XYZ file of C-alpha atoms in Angstrom:
158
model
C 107.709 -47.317 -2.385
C 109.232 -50.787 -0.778
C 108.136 -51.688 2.742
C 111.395 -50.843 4.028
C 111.417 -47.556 2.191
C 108.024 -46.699 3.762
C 109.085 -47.679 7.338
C 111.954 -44.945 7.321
C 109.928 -41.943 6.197
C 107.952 -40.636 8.884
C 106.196 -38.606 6.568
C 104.799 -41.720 4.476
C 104.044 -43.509 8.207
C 102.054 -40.577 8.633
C 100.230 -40.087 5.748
C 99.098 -43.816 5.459
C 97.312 -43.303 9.256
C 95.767 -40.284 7.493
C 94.929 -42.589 5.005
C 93.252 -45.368 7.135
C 91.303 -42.459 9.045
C 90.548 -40.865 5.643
C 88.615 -44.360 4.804
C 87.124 -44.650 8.157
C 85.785 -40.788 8.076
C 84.241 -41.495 4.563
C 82.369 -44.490 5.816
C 80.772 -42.606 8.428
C 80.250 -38.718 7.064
C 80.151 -39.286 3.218
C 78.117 -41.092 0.767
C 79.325 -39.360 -2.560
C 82.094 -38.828 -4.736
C 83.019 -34.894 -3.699
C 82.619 -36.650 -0.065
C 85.356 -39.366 -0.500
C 87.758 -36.624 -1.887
C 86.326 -34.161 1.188
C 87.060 -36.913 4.125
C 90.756 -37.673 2.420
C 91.360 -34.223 3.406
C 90.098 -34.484 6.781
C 91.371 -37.562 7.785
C 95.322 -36.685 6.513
C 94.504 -33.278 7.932
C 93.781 -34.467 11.736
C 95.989 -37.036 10.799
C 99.116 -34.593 10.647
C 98.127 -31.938 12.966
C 97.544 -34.035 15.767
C 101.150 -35.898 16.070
C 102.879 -32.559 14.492
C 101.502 -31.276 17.942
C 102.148 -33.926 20.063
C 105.639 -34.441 19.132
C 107.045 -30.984 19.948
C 104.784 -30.969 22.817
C 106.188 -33.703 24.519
C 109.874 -32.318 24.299
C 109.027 -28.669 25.063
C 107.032 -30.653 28.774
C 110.011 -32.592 29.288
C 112.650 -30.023 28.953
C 111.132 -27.845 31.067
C 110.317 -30.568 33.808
C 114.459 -30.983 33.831
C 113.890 -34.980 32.020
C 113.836 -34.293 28.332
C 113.105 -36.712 26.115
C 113.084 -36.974 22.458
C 109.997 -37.985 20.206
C 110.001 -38.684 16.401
C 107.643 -41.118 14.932
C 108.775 -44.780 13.841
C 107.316 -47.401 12.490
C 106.652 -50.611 14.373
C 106.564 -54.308 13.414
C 103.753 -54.295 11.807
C 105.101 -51.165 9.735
C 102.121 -48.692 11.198
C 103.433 -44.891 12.338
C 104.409 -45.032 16.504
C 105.105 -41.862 18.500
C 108.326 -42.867 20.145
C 110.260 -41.440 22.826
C 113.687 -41.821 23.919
C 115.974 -40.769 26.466
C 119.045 -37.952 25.940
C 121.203 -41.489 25.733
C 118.909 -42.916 23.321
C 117.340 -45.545 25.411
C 113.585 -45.837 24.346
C 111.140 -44.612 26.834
C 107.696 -45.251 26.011
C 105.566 -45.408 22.382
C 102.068 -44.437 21.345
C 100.595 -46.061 18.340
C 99.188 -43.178 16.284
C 96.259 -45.237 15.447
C 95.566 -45.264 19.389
C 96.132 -41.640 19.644
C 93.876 -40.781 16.283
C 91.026 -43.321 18.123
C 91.240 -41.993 21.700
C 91.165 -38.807 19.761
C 88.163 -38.726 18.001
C 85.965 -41.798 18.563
C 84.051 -42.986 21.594
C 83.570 -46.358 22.201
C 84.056 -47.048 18.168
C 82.026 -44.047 16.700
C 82.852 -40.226 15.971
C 82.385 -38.615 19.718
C 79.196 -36.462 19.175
C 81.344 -33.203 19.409
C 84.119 -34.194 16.680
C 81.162 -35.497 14.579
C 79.474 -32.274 14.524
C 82.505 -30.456 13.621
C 83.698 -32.782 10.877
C 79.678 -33.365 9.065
C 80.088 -29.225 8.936
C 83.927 -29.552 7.368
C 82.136 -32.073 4.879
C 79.823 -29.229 3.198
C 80.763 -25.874 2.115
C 84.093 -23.996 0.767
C 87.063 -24.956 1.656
C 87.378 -21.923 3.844
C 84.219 -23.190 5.619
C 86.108 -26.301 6.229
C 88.968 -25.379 7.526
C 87.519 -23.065 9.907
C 85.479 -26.807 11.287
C 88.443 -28.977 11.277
C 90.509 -26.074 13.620
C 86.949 -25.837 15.528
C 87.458 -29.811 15.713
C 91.014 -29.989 17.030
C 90.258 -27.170 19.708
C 87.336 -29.095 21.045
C 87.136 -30.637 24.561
C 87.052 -34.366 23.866
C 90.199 -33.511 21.177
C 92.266 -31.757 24.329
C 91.386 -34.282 26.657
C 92.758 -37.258 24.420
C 95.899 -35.453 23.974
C 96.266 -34.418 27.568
C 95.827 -38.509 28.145
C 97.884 -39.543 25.944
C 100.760 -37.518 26.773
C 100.365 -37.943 30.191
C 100.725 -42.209 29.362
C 103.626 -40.805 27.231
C 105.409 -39.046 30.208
C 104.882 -41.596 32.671
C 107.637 -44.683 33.370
């Protein structure tokens, strides 16, 4: 896929920050084969749950506060995924890198928080079924909810 193809399908922007994390998430939790394949998984899995939240989070918050806005994901100059929102009249309001989001997210000052590590080292091992049940355990968590509650609160505000 061209550049230019890959900067109007959200659904490529997205999977290439799942992508990036993926890479990230096997440096840190894996050391194997089955491990690489495991934290591809993982990474397009936060990857995609966290902005398919976000997005119809932030319109459902703003409708109901009377000031909707609109959010879809973009890409930006450097052709990386941003959470963009825009006005009723289509006047951009603010963006979120999802890189920034997936970070604030899920590391701490450059490593897995302790909480989201523990989670995602038990999504590494087991069935599928096991992991699963760790990644939803990981997205629930505190540190998780408080990263999205900050970001869409910098989202909201103008």
């Amino acid at each position: 896929m061209t550049r230019a193809a890959h900067e109007d399908d959200p659904q490529s922007l997205l999977h290439a920050e799942g992508e990036r994390l993926a890479r990230r998430l096997a440096q840190t939790l894996g050391s194997g084969e089955l491990d690489v394949a495991r934290a591809h998984l993982l990474g397009l899995s936060l990857a995609v749950n966290l902005v398919n939240a976000l997005i119809p989070t932030v319109e459902q918050i703003t409708r109901h506060a009377g000031r909707p806005l609109h959010a879809h994901l973009v890409a930006d100059e450097r052709g990386r995924a941003v959470i963009e929102t825009v006005t009723p009249d289509g006047e951009r309001h603010t963006r979120l890198p999802v890189d920034d989001l997936l970070d604030s997210a899920l590391y701490r000052a450059g490593r897995l928080h302790p909480t989201v590590s523990a989670h995602l080292s038990e999504a590494m091992t087991g069935s599928e079924h096991h992991a699963t049940r760790a990644l939803a355990a990981c997205l629930k968590s505190a540190p998780v909810l408080d990263a999205i509650r900050r970001q869409l609160t910098a989202l909201l505000q103008k």
